[in-house]
Amino acid sequence: AQINPIIGDLAGNAQQIATAAHIAVEMGAELMLTPELSLCGYPPRDLLLNPGFVDQMSEQLWTLAQQLPENLAVFVGTVSPNPHTEQGGKPLFNSVALLEGGLIRQIFHKRLLPTYDVFDEDRYFEAGRDTNHVLIKGVHIGISICEDLWNDEQFWGRRHYEIDPIAELAALNVDVIINLSASPYSLGKPHLRENMLKHTAQRFNQAMLYVNQVGGNDDLIFDGNSFAVNPDGEVTTRAKAFDTDLIIVDCLPNQRRLLAIEPSTPTPYIHSIESEIWSALVLGVRDYTRKCGFSKIVLGLSGGIDSAIVAAIAATAVGPDNVLGVLMPSPYSSEHSITDALALARNLGIRTQTVPIEPMMQGFDQALAPMFAGTEFGVAEENLQSRIRGNLLMALANKFGYMLLSTGNKSEMSVGYCTLYGDMNGGVAVIADVPKTKVYDLCRWLNEETQWQQDNAFDINALSRAGLPFSTAPIPAHIITKPPSAELRPDQVDQDSLPPYEILDDILERLVEQHQSIQTVIEAGYERTTVERVARLVKIAEFKRRQAPPGLKITDRAFGTGWRMPIAQQWQPSAAQRTNVSV
């Protein structure tokens, strides 16, 4: 049961599990798997420090056990107390409960606790010590929880933990190994995950069932893609990506194989990098909006490519009728910026409002004139425009209960090419983990998707009745072809202040995601002054990033939960720094 829990919604999550259980029984199931911590949602973070939260989870687990069909056994991800804390252990276990016949039959504990990237499980949990297995209806089942699966030294080239729970289960000659996961999405991870399980299944001649959480929780997106794999590495069935699903397989213990029932063949993978990123971001915006209690979205429309892709994502996530785009032209805004933004809004079917900011700029200039006297026009004055726009957007969000989306991309966030309390305002930064060059790729891909409107359930007839022209190419061509510009002074373009994005993004990829040394990046063919300047900008922009809204994570190295850089620091990398650091 690939469900989409809301963190902390214990009753609502239990209801999702119960609903799936009744459907599963109608489809002939005798055992149902749910994701890791499915009862509370993953990651619950410091909610786990509240004893009342843990107590309510225990009560809800008993209630759920009594709501399930009598003839169905269900594995539910939950939290259980550690009774041996006097020995110095952590107070909780990350657990799986086996519910059957109205009772909690057995509890199993996660053995490997990740503490890298976005994970911080050692903060809350004690590691389980027992090998987890159980006999259900004549089938010997080995039980693992998420990270327990990620320690195959043959696949990774080395062990990350002292023990390998999967090897221990295989040594018990179990019929099938199950893994209950909440594995966050990053680009390419679904393929990596599946390849890892296929390798493990073949290595141990073991049938394996993998169920993953789906949905957006804060900055993290979970892609689902649950699947079953046979000992020969054949994937017999696969659930949908970025959507809830229920898949049924027959376990044939005498043959040690899994036979796909529904769907009878694996759901195909999403066909391109761009469509994968698109699906992840749409899900992230949709879930962040609804799980935070919002139904409508507002964002600034500049006529630029970043706000264009964010507007398209928003319209798909919550429907075009629920999106407001605000144009806020200044004296430096080009005419095509306004016409491009309006054309985009017409193509998407979203509403617009236009609020010229020149009168407010004059008011700020007058108020600050005595203090700014004798100084030259510079960045402070330029940034006032962004801050005026940020204030207007926040006022609209505040007044009408909109979720404000920030539209800055990863390239800008990396080097601080963004304005605190201006364009950084927002409840969530939609493309903060998408480099500028990839934003262009997304827009081109979107325009090439001839089934875009149909696939995203846009009501073409309603748009026509509203007198809005319909286009299967939502991003106006001029937005893609014109040079990017913040338009805060006459004839400004981004490349006045930054290297061309093709160069900048590759340098950032090497420095931020691959942890390459400055010298290694220079040896790759880039000018020393450019590389050193980019590295310095990444460092000094940390104080801005710390004050940014949460950004949806789609790469292995996002500026979010897993990025833990100090702000006030003076370390300078040497030329002799190692090329790569294992993380």
Coordinates of C-alpha atoms in Angstrom, one line a residue:
A1 CA 0.0 0.0 0.0
Q2 CA 1.9 3.0 -1.3
I3 CA 0.2 5.8 0.8
N4 CA 0.8 9.5 1.2
P5 CA 0.7 10.2 5.0
I6 CA 0.6 13.7 6.6
I7 CA 3.1 14.0 9.3
G8 CA 1.4 13.9 12.7
D9 CA -2.1 13.2 11.4
L10 CA -2.3 9.9 13.2
A11 CA -6.0 9.3 12.7
G12 CA -5.9 10.4 9.1
N13 CA -2.9 8.2 8.3
A14 CA -4.6 5.2 10.1
Q15 CA -7.7 5.8 8.0
Q16 CA -5.5 5.7 4.8
I17 CA -4.1 2.3 6.0
A18 CA -7.5 1.0 6.9
T19 CA -9.1 2.0 3.6
A20 CA -6.2 0.4 1.6
A21 CA -6.6 -2.7 3.8
H22 CA -10.3 -3.2 2.9
I23 CA -9.6 -2.7 -0.8
A24 CA -6.7 -5.2 -0.6
V25 CA -9.0 -7.8 1.0
E26 CA -11.5 -7.4 -1.8
M27 CA -8.6 -8.0 -4.2
G28 CA -7.7 -11.3 -2.4
A29 CA -4.8 -10.1 -0.3
E30 CA -3.8 -11.9 3.0
L31 CA -0.9 -9.7 4.0
M32 CA -0.4 -5.9 3.4
L33 CA 2.7 -3.8 3.7
T34 CA 2.8 -0.1 4.4
P35 CA 5.8 2.3 4.3
E36 CA 8.2 3.1 7.1
L37 CA 6.6 5.1 10.0
S38 CA 3.3 5.0 8.0
L39 CA 1.3 5.7 11.0
C40 CA 2.9 9.1 11.8
G41 CA 4.5 10.0 8.5
Y42 CA 8.2 10.4 7.7
P43 CA 10.1 12.3 8.9
P44 CA 8.4 13.2 12.2
R45 CA 11.6 14.9 13.4
D46 CA 11.3 16.6 16.8
L47 CA 7.6 15.6 17.2
L48 CA 9.2 12.4 18.6
L49 CA 10.6 14.4 21.6
N50 CA 7.0 15.0 22.7
P51 CA 5.9 12.1 24.9
G52 CA 2.2 12.8 24.2
F53 CA 2.9 12.3 20.5
V54 CA 4.4 8.8 21.1
D55 CA 1.6 7.9 23.5
Q56 CA -1.1 8.9 21.0
M57 CA 0.6 6.9 18.3
S58 CA 0.5 3.8 20.5
E59 CA -3.2 4.3 21.2
Q60 CA -3.9 4.9 17.5
L61 CA -2.0 1.7 16.6
W62 CA -4.4 -0.4 18.9
T63 CA -7.4 1.4 17.4
L64 CA -6.2 0.6 13.9
A65 CA -5.7 -3.0 14.7
Q66 CA -9.3 -3.3 15.5
Q67 CA -10.4 -1.5 12.4
L68 CA -8.6 -3.8 10.0
P69 CA -10.3 -6.8 8.3
E70 CA -10.1 -9.9 10.4
N71 CA -8.5 -12.1 7.7
L72 CA -5.7 -9.6 6.8
A73 CA -2.3 -9.3 8.4
V74 CA -0.8 -5.8 8.1
F75 CA 2.7 -4.4 8.7
V76 CA 2.4 -0.8 9.9
G77 CA 5.4 1.5 10.4
T78 CA 5.3 3.0 13.9
V79 CA 7.4 4.1 16.9
S80 CA 7.8 2.0 20.0
P81 CA 9.4 2.9 23.4
N82 CA 12.8 1.5 24.4
P83 CA 12.4 0.0 27.8
H84 CA 16.1 -0.2 28.4
T85 CA 17.0 3.5 28.5
E86 CA 18.7 3.1 31.9
Q87 CA 21.5 1.4 30.0
G88 CA 22.1 4.6 28.0
G89 CA 20.1 3.9 24.9
K90 CA 17.8 6.2 23.0
P91 CA 14.2 6.3 24.2
L92 CA 12.5 5.0 21.0
F93 CA 12.8 2.5 18.3
N94 CA 11.8 3.0 14.6
S95 CA 9.6 -0.1 14.3
V96 CA 7.2 -2.1 12.3
A97 CA 4.1 -3.6 14.0
L98 CA 2.4 -6.7 12.7
L99 CA -1.4 -6.3 13.2
E100 CA -3.7 -9.2 12.8
G101 CA -7.0 -10.3 14.2
G102 CA -7.6 -7.0 16.1
L103 CA -4.3 -7.4 17.9
I104 CA -0.7 -6.2 17.8
R105 CA 1.0 -9.5 17.2
Q106 CA 4.6 -8.6 17.1
I107 CA 7.0 -5.6 16.9
F108 CA 10.2 -5.4 14.9
H109 CA 12.9 -2.7 15.1
K110 CA 15.0 -1.0 12.5
R111 CA 18.6 -2.0 12.7
L112 CA 20.6 0.6 10.7
L113 CA 20.0 4.3 11.5
P114 CA 21.1 6.8 8.9
T115 CA 22.7 10.0 10.0
Y116 CA 23.8 11.5 6.6
D117 CA 22.2 14.0 4.3
V118 CA 18.6 14.7 5.4
F119 CA 18.6 11.8 8.0
D120 CA 19.1 12.2 11.7
E121 CA 17.7 9.0 13.1
D122 CA 20.3 8.5 15.8
R123 CA 18.9 11.7 17.4
Y124 CA 15.8 9.8 18.3
F125 CA 16.1 6.0 17.9
E126 CA 18.0 3.1 19.3
A127 CA 19.1 0.5 16.8
G128 CA 17.4 -2.8 16.9
R129 CA 19.6 -5.8 17.6
D130 CA 17.5 -8.8 16.6
T131 CA 17.2 -10.3 13.1
N132 CA 13.6 -9.6 12.1
H133 CA 11.6 -12.5 10.7
V134 CA 8.2 -14.1 11.1
L135 CA 6.0 -17.0 9.7
I136 CA 2.7 -15.8 8.3
K137 CA 0.3 -18.3 6.7
G138 CA 3.2 -20.7 6.0
V139 CA 5.4 -18.1 4.4
H140 CA 8.7 -17.3 6.2
I141 CA 9.1 -13.5 5.9
G142 CA 12.3 -11.5 6.6
I143 CA 11.6 -7.9 7.7
S144 CA 13.8 -4.9 7.0
I145 CA 13.2 -1.2 7.3
C146 CA 14.5 1.3 4.7
E147 CA 18.3 1.8 5.6
D148 CA 18.6 -1.9 6.6
L149 CA 18.7 -2.5 2.8
W150 CA 21.4 0.0 2.0
N151 CA 24.6 -1.9 3.2
D152 CA 25.4 -4.3 0.4
E153 CA 29.2 -4.1 0.2
Q154 CA 29.3 -5.8 -3.2
F155 CA 27.0 -3.1 -4.7
W156 CA 28.6 -0.1 -3.0
G157 CA 32.2 -1.3 -2.9
R158 CA 32.3 -1.1 0.9
R159 CA 30.1 -1.4 3.9
H160 CA 28.7 1.7 5.6
Y161 CA 27.7 -0.2 8.7
E162 CA 29.2 -3.1 10.7
I163 CA 26.2 -5.4 10.2
D164 CA 24.2 -6.3 7.1
P165 CA 20.6 -7.2 8.1
I166 CA 19.8 -8.5 4.6
A167 CA 22.7 -11.0 4.6
E168 CA 21.5 -12.2 8.0
L169 CA 18.0 -12.7 6.8
A170 CA 19.2 -14.6 3.7
A171 CA 21.2 -16.9 5.9
L172 CA 17.9 -17.9 7.6
N173 CA 16.7 -19.1 4.3
V174 CA 13.5 -16.9 4.4
D175 CA 11.0 -17.2 1.5
V176 CA 10.8 -13.5 0.9
I177 CA 12.4 -10.3 2.3
I178 CA 10.2 -7.2 2.7
N179 CA 11.4 -3.7 3.1
L180 CA 9.2 -0.9 4.4
S181 CA 10.7 2.4 3.3
A182 CA 10.4 6.2 3.4
S183 CA 13.1 6.9 0.8
P184 CA 13.2 10.6 -0.3
Y185 CA 13.4 11.3 -4.0
S186 CA 16.4 12.7 -5.8
L187 CA 17.1 12.7 -9.5
G188 CA 17.9 9.1 -10.7
K189 CA 17.3 7.6 -7.3
P190 CA 14.4 5.4 -8.4
H191 CA 16.7 3.6 -10.9
L192 CA 19.5 3.4 -8.3
R193 CA 17.2 1.9 -5.7
E194 CA 15.8 -0.7 -8.1
N195 CA 19.2 -1.7 -9.4
M196 CA 20.4 -2.1 -5.8
L197 CA 17.5 -4.4 -4.9
K198 CA 17.9 -6.4 -8.1
H199 CA 21.6 -6.9 -7.3
T200 CA 20.8 -8.0 -3.7
A201 CA 18.0 -10.3 -4.9
Q202 CA 20.4 -12.1 -7.3
R203 CA 23.3 -12.1 -4.8
F204 CA 21.2 -13.9 -2.1
N205 CA 18.8 -15.8 -4.5
Q206 CA 16.1 -14.0 -2.7
A207 CA 12.6 -12.7 -3.6
M208 CA 12.1 -9.2 -2.3
L209 CA 9.2 -6.8 -1.8
Y210 CA 9.8 -3.1 -1.5
V211 CA 7.2 -0.5 -0.4
N212 CA 8.0 3.2 -0.4
Q213 CA 6.1 6.2 0.9
V214 CA 4.8 8.8 -1.6
G215 CA 4.1 12.5 -1.2
G216 CA 5.7 15.8 -0.3
N217 CA 6.6 16.5 3.4
D218 CA 8.2 19.9 3.8
D219 CA 11.3 20.0 1.6
L220 CA 11.4 16.3 0.9
I221 CA 9.5 14.5 -1.9
F222 CA 8.9 10.8 -1.8
D223 CA 8.4 9.2 -5.2
G224 CA 6.8 5.8 -4.4
N225 CA 7.9 3.4 -7.1
S226 CA 7.3 0.4 -4.9
F227 CA 8.1 -2.9 -6.6
A228 CA 8.6 -6.6 -6.3
V229 CA 11.7 -8.4 -7.6
N230 CA 12.4 -12.1 -8.0
P231 CA 15.7 -14.0 -7.2
D232 CA 16.8 -13.7 -10.9
G233 CA 16.5 -9.9 -10.7
E234 CA 13.3 -9.7 -12.7
V235 CA 11.0 -6.8 -11.6
T236 CA 7.6 -8.4 -11.6
T237 CA 5.5 -5.4 -10.8
R238 CA 6.0 -1.7 -10.0
A239 CA 3.7 0.9 -8.5
K240 CA 3.1 4.3 -9.9
A241 CA 5.6 7.1 -9.5
F242 CA 4.6 10.2 -7.5
D243 CA 1.1 8.9 -6.8
T244 CA -0.6 6.6 -4.3
D245 CA -1.1 3.0 -5.4
L246 CA -1.9 -0.5 -4.3
I247 CA -0.1 -3.5 -6.0
I248 CA -0.9 -7.1 -5.4
V249 CA 1.5 -10.0 -5.8
D250 CA 1.3 -13.7 -5.0
C251 CA 4.2 -15.1 -3.0
L252 CA 5.0 -18.7 -4.1
P253 CA 7.2 -20.0 -1.3
N254 CA 7.9 -23.4 -2.9
Q255 CA 9.3 -21.6 -5.9
R256 CA 10.7 -18.6 -3.9
R257 CA 9.1 -16.4 -6.5
L258 CA 6.7 -13.4 -6.6
L259 CA 3.9 -13.5 -9.2
A260 CA 2.4 -10.1 -10.2
I261 CA -1.4 -9.9 -10.0
E262 CA -2.3 -6.2 -10.2
P263 CA -0.8 -4.6 -12.1
S264 CA 0.2 -7.7 -14.1
T265 CA 3.2 -5.9 -15.6
P266 CA 5.4 -3.2 -14.0
T267 CA 4.2 0.3 -14.4
P268 CA 6.7 2.0 -16.8
Y269 CA 9.2 4.4 -15.4
I270 CA 8.8 8.1 -16.2
H271 CA 10.4 8.5 -19.6
S272 CA 12.8 11.5 -19.2
I273 CA 14.8 13.4 -16.6
E274 CA 12.7 16.5 -17.2
S275 CA 9.4 14.7 -16.7
E276 CA 10.8 13.1 -13.6
I277 CA 11.7 16.5 -12.1
W278 CA 8.4 18.0 -13.3
S279 CA 6.4 15.2 -11.6
A280 CA 8.4 15.6 -8.4
L281 CA 8.0 19.4 -8.2
V282 CA 4.3 19.3 -9.0
L283 CA 3.7 16.8 -6.2
G284 CA 5.9 18.8 -3.8
V285 CA 4.0 22.0 -4.4
R286 CA 0.6 20.3 -4.3
D287 CA 1.3 18.5 -1.0
Y288 CA 3.1 21.4 0.7
T289 CA 0.2 23.6 -0.2
R290 CA -2.6 21.3 1.0
K291 CA -0.8 19.8 4.0
C292 CA -0.1 23.4 5.3
G293 CA -3.8 24.1 5.0
F294 CA -3.8 26.3 1.8
S295 CA -5.8 25.9 -1.4
K296 CA -4.7 28.9 -3.4
I297 CA -1.3 30.2 -4.6
V298 CA 0.2 33.6 -5.4
L299 CA 3.5 34.4 -7.1
G300 CA 5.2 37.3 -8.9
L301 CA 5.3 37.1 -12.7
S302 CA 8.3 39.0 -14.0
G303 CA 8.2 37.7 -17.6
G304 CA 11.3 35.7 -16.8
I305 CA 11.9 32.0 -17.2
D306 CA 12.0 31.2 -13.4
S307 CA 8.6 32.6 -12.6
A308 CA 7.3 31.0 -15.8
I309 CA 8.1 27.5 -14.9
V310 CA 7.0 28.0 -11.3
A311 CA 3.6 29.3 -12.5
A312 CA 3.2 26.3 -14.8
I313 CA 4.0 24.0 -11.9
A314 CA 1.6 25.8 -9.6
A315 CA -1.2 25.7 -12.2
T316 CA -0.8 22.0 -12.6
A317 CA -0.5 21.4 -8.8
V318 CA -3.6 23.2 -7.6
G319 CA -5.5 24.1 -10.8
P320 CA -5.2 27.3 -12.8
D321 CA -8.3 28.9 -11.1
N322 CA -6.4 28.7 -7.8
V323 CA -3.3 30.6 -9.0
L324 CA -2.8 34.4 -9.0
G325 CA 0.2 35.9 -10.9
V326 CA 1.1 39.4 -9.9
L327 CA 2.9 41.7 -12.3
M328 CA 4.9 44.5 -10.6
P329 CA 6.6 46.6 -13.3
S330 CA 9.2 49.3 -12.4
P331 CA 10.6 52.0 -14.7
Y332 CA 13.3 49.5 -15.6
S333 CA 10.9 46.8 -16.7
S334 CA 11.0 46.2 -20.4
E335 CA 7.7 46.1 -22.4
H336 CA 8.3 42.5 -23.4
S337 CA 8.5 41.5 -19.8
I338 CA 4.9 42.6 -19.3
T339 CA 3.6 41.1 -22.6
D340 CA 5.5 37.9 -22.0
A341 CA 4.1 37.5 -18.4
L342 CA 0.5 38.2 -19.7
A343 CA 0.9 35.7 -22.5
L344 CA 2.2 33.1 -20.1
A345 CA -0.8 33.7 -17.8
R346 CA -3.2 33.4 -20.8
N347 CA -1.6 30.1 -21.8
L348 CA -1.9 28.7 -18.3
G349 CA -5.3 30.1 -17.6
I350 CA -4.3 31.8 -14.4
R351 CA -5.5 35.1 -13.1
T352 CA -3.3 38.2 -13.0
Q353 CA -3.1 41.6 -11.2
T354 CA -0.8 44.4 -12.2
V355 CA 0.7 46.7 -9.5
P356 CA 3.2 49.3 -10.8
I357 CA 5.8 49.9 -8.1
E358 CA 7.2 53.3 -9.3
P359 CA 5.2 55.3 -6.8
M360 CA 6.5 53.1 -3.9
M361 CA 10.1 53.4 -5.3
Q362 CA 9.7 57.2 -5.1
G363 CA 8.4 57.0 -1.6
F364 CA 11.4 55.0 -0.5
D365 CA 13.8 57.3 -2.3
Q366 CA 12.3 60.3 -0.5
A367 CA 12.4 58.7 2.9
L368 CA 16.0 57.5 2.5
A369 CA 17.3 60.6 0.7
P370 CA 18.7 62.3 3.9
M371 CA 20.7 59.1 4.8
F372 CA 21.7 58.2 1.3
A373 CA 22.8 61.8 0.4
G374 CA 26.3 61.9 -1.2
T375 CA 26.3 58.3 -2.2
E376 CA 26.0 56.7 -5.6
F377 CA 23.0 54.6 -6.8
G378 CA 23.9 51.0 -6.2
V379 CA 22.8 47.6 -5.0
A380 CA 20.9 48.9 -2.0
E381 CA 18.6 51.0 -4.3
E382 CA 18.3 48.1 -6.8
N383 CA 17.3 45.7 -4.0
L384 CA 14.6 48.1 -2.8
Q385 CA 12.6 47.2 -5.9
S386 CA 12.8 43.5 -5.1
R387 CA 11.8 44.2 -1.4
I388 CA 8.9 46.4 -2.5
R389 CA 7.6 43.5 -4.6
G390 CA 8.2 41.0 -1.8
N391 CA 6.1 43.2 0.5
L392 CA 3.3 43.4 -2.0
L393 CA 3.2 39.7 -2.5
M394 CA 3.3 39.0 1.3
A395 CA 0.5 41.5 1.8
L396 CA -1.7 39.7 -0.8
A397 CA -0.8 36.3 0.7
N398 CA -1.6 37.6 4.2
K399 CA -4.9 39.3 3.2
F400 CA -6.4 36.5 1.1
G401 CA -4.8 33.3 2.6
Y402 CA -2.6 32.5 -0.4
M403 CA 0.5 30.3 -0.3
L404 CA 3.3 32.5 -1.7
L405 CA 5.8 30.7 -3.9
S406 CA 9.4 31.8 -4.2
T407 CA 10.8 31.5 -7.7
G408 CA 14.6 31.6 -7.3
N409 CA 16.6 28.8 -8.8
K410 CA 19.6 26.9 -7.4
S411 CA 22.2 28.8 -9.4
E412 CA 21.0 32.1 -7.8
M413 CA 20.7 30.5 -4.3
S414 CA 24.2 29.1 -4.6
V415 CA 25.9 32.5 -5.2
G416 CA 23.5 34.8 -3.4
Y417 CA 22.1 36.4 -6.6
C418 CA 18.8 37.0 -4.7
T419 CA 17.4 39.5 -2.3
L420 CA 16.6 38.9 1.3
Y421 CA 13.1 40.0 2.2
G422 CA 12.5 40.5 -1.5
D423 CA 12.4 37.8 -4.2
M424 CA 13.3 35.3 -1.5
N425 CA 10.0 35.8 0.3
G426 CA 7.7 32.8 0.2
G427 CA 6.3 29.8 1.9
V428 CA 8.2 27.4 -0.3
A429 CA 11.0 27.8 -2.8
V430 CA 9.8 25.6 -5.7
I431 CA 13.0 25.5 -7.9
A432 CA 15.6 26.2 -5.3
D433 CA 17.3 22.9 -6.1
V434 CA 17.0 23.3 -9.9
P435 CA 20.0 24.9 -11.7
K436 CA 19.2 27.7 -14.2
T437 CA 20.3 25.6 -17.2
K438 CA 17.9 22.8 -16.0
V439 CA 15.1 25.4 -15.7
Y440 CA 15.6 26.1 -19.5
D441 CA 15.5 22.4 -20.2
L442 CA 12.2 22.0 -18.2
C443 CA 10.6 24.8 -20.2
R444 CA 11.7 23.4 -23.5
W445 CA 10.5 20.0 -22.5
L446 CA 7.2 21.4 -21.3
N447 CA 6.5 23.1 -24.6
E448 CA 7.3 19.9 -26.5
E449 CA 4.8 17.8 -24.5
T450 CA 1.9 17.7 -26.9
Q451 CA -0.3 16.0 -24.4
W452 CA 0.6 18.5 -21.6
Q453 CA -2.9 19.9 -21.1
Q454 CA -4.6 16.5 -21.2
D455 CA -2.1 14.7 -18.9
N456 CA -2.5 17.4 -16.3
A457 CA -6.3 17.5 -16.4
F458 CA -6.7 21.1 -17.6
D459 CA -10.3 21.8 -18.5
I460 CA -9.8 23.1 -22.1
N461 CA -13.5 23.8 -22.6
A462 CA -13.6 25.9 -19.4
L463 CA -10.7 27.9 -20.6
S464 CA -12.3 28.5 -24.0
R465 CA -15.6 29.6 -22.4
A466 CA -13.6 32.1 -20.3
G467 CA -12.3 33.7 -23.5
L468 CA -8.7 32.6 -22.8
P469 CA -6.7 31.4 -25.8
F470 CA -5.4 27.9 -25.4
S471 CA -1.9 26.8 -26.2
T472 CA -0.2 23.4 -26.0
A473 CA 3.1 25.4 -25.6
P474 CA 2.5 27.1 -22.3
I475 CA 5.9 29.0 -22.1
P476 CA 6.0 31.9 -24.6
A477 CA 9.0 31.4 -26.9
H478 CA 10.5 34.8 -26.1
I479 CA 10.7 33.9 -22.4
I480 CA 13.1 31.1 -23.4
T481 CA 15.2 32.9 -26.0
K482 CA 15.7 36.3 -24.3
P483 CA 18.8 36.9 -22.1
P484 CA 17.9 36.5 -18.4
S485 CA 17.8 39.8 -16.4
A486 CA 16.7 41.0 -13.0
E487 CA 15.7 44.3 -14.6
L488 CA 16.8 46.4 -11.6
R489 CA 18.6 49.0 -13.7
P490 CA 18.7 50.0 -17.4
D491 CA 19.9 47.3 -19.9
Q492 CA 20.8 44.9 -17.1
V493 CA 21.5 41.2 -17.8
D494 CA 22.5 38.4 -15.4
Q495 CA 25.9 38.0 -17.1
D496 CA 26.9 41.5 -16.0
S497 CA 27.4 40.0 -12.5
L498 CA 27.7 36.2 -13.1
P499 CA 29.5 33.9 -15.5
P500 CA 27.3 32.4 -18.3
Y501 CA 25.0 29.9 -16.7
E502 CA 26.5 27.0 -18.6
I503 CA 29.8 27.7 -17.0
L504 CA 28.4 28.7 -13.6
D505 CA 26.2 25.6 -13.3
D506 CA 29.1 23.2 -14.1
I507 CA 31.4 24.9 -11.6
L508 CA 28.6 24.7 -8.9
E509 CA 27.9 21.1 -9.7
R510 CA 31.6 20.3 -9.1
L511 CA 32.0 22.4 -6.0
V512 CA 28.7 21.8 -4.3
E513 CA 27.6 18.3 -5.3
Q514 CA 30.8 16.6 -6.2
H515 CA 32.9 18.2 -3.4
Q516 CA 35.7 18.9 -5.9
S517 CA 38.6 21.1 -4.8
I518 CA 39.1 24.5 -6.3
Q519 CA 42.2 23.3 -8.0
T520 CA 40.5 20.3 -9.5
V521 CA 37.8 22.5 -11.0
I522 CA 40.5 24.8 -12.4
E523 CA 42.2 21.7 -13.9
A524 CA 38.9 20.9 -15.6
G525 CA 39.4 24.0 -17.8
Y526 CA 38.0 26.9 -15.9
E527 CA 39.8 30.2 -15.1
R528 CA 41.2 30.4 -11.6
T529 CA 39.7 33.8 -10.9
T530 CA 36.2 32.6 -12.0
V531 CA 36.4 29.4 -9.9
E532 CA 37.7 31.2 -6.8
R533 CA 35.1 33.9 -7.1
V534 CA 32.3 31.4 -7.4
A535 CA 33.6 29.5 -4.4
R536 CA 33.7 32.7 -2.4
L537 CA 30.1 33.6 -3.4
V538 CA 28.8 30.2 -2.3
K539 CA 30.5 30.6 1.1
I540 CA 29.3 34.2 1.8
A541 CA 25.8 33.5 0.6
E542 CA 25.2 31.0 3.5
F543 CA 23.5 33.7 5.7
K544 CA 21.0 34.3 2.9
R545 CA 20.2 30.6 2.4
R546 CA 19.7 30.1 6.1
Q547 CA 16.8 32.7 5.9
A548 CA 15.3 31.3 2.7
P549 CA 12.0 29.4 2.6
P550 CA 12.3 25.6 2.4
G551 CA 13.3 24.5 -1.1
L552 CA 11.9 21.3 -2.7
K553 CA 14.8 18.8 -2.8
I554 CA 15.4 17.0 -6.1
T555 CA 19.2 16.4 -6.0
D556 CA 21.6 14.6 -3.7
R557 CA 23.0 18.0 -2.4
A558 CA 20.2 20.5 -1.8
F559 CA 20.4 23.7 0.3
G560 CA 18.0 22.3 2.9
T561 CA 17.8 19.8 5.7
G562 CA 20.9 18.0 4.6
W563 CA 23.0 21.1 4.1
R564 CA 24.6 22.0 7.4
M565 CA 27.2 24.7 6.8
P566 CA 28.2 27.2 9.5
I567 CA 27.5 30.8 8.6
A568 CA 30.2 32.5 10.6
Q569 CA 33.3 30.6 9.5
Q570 CA 36.7 31.4 8.0
W571 CA 38.0 28.1 6.6
Q572 CA 39.8 28.6 3.3
P573 CA 40.3 25.4 1.1
S574 CA 43.9 24.9 0.0
A575 CA 45.0 23.8 -3.5
A576 CA 46.0 20.5 -2.0
Q577 CA 42.5 19.7 -0.8
R578 CA 41.3 16.2 -1.8
T579 CA 39.3 16.0 -5.0
N580 CA 36.3 14.2 -3.5
V581 CA 35.0 13.5 0.0
S582 CA 33.0 10.5 0.6
V583 CA 29.7 11.5 2.3

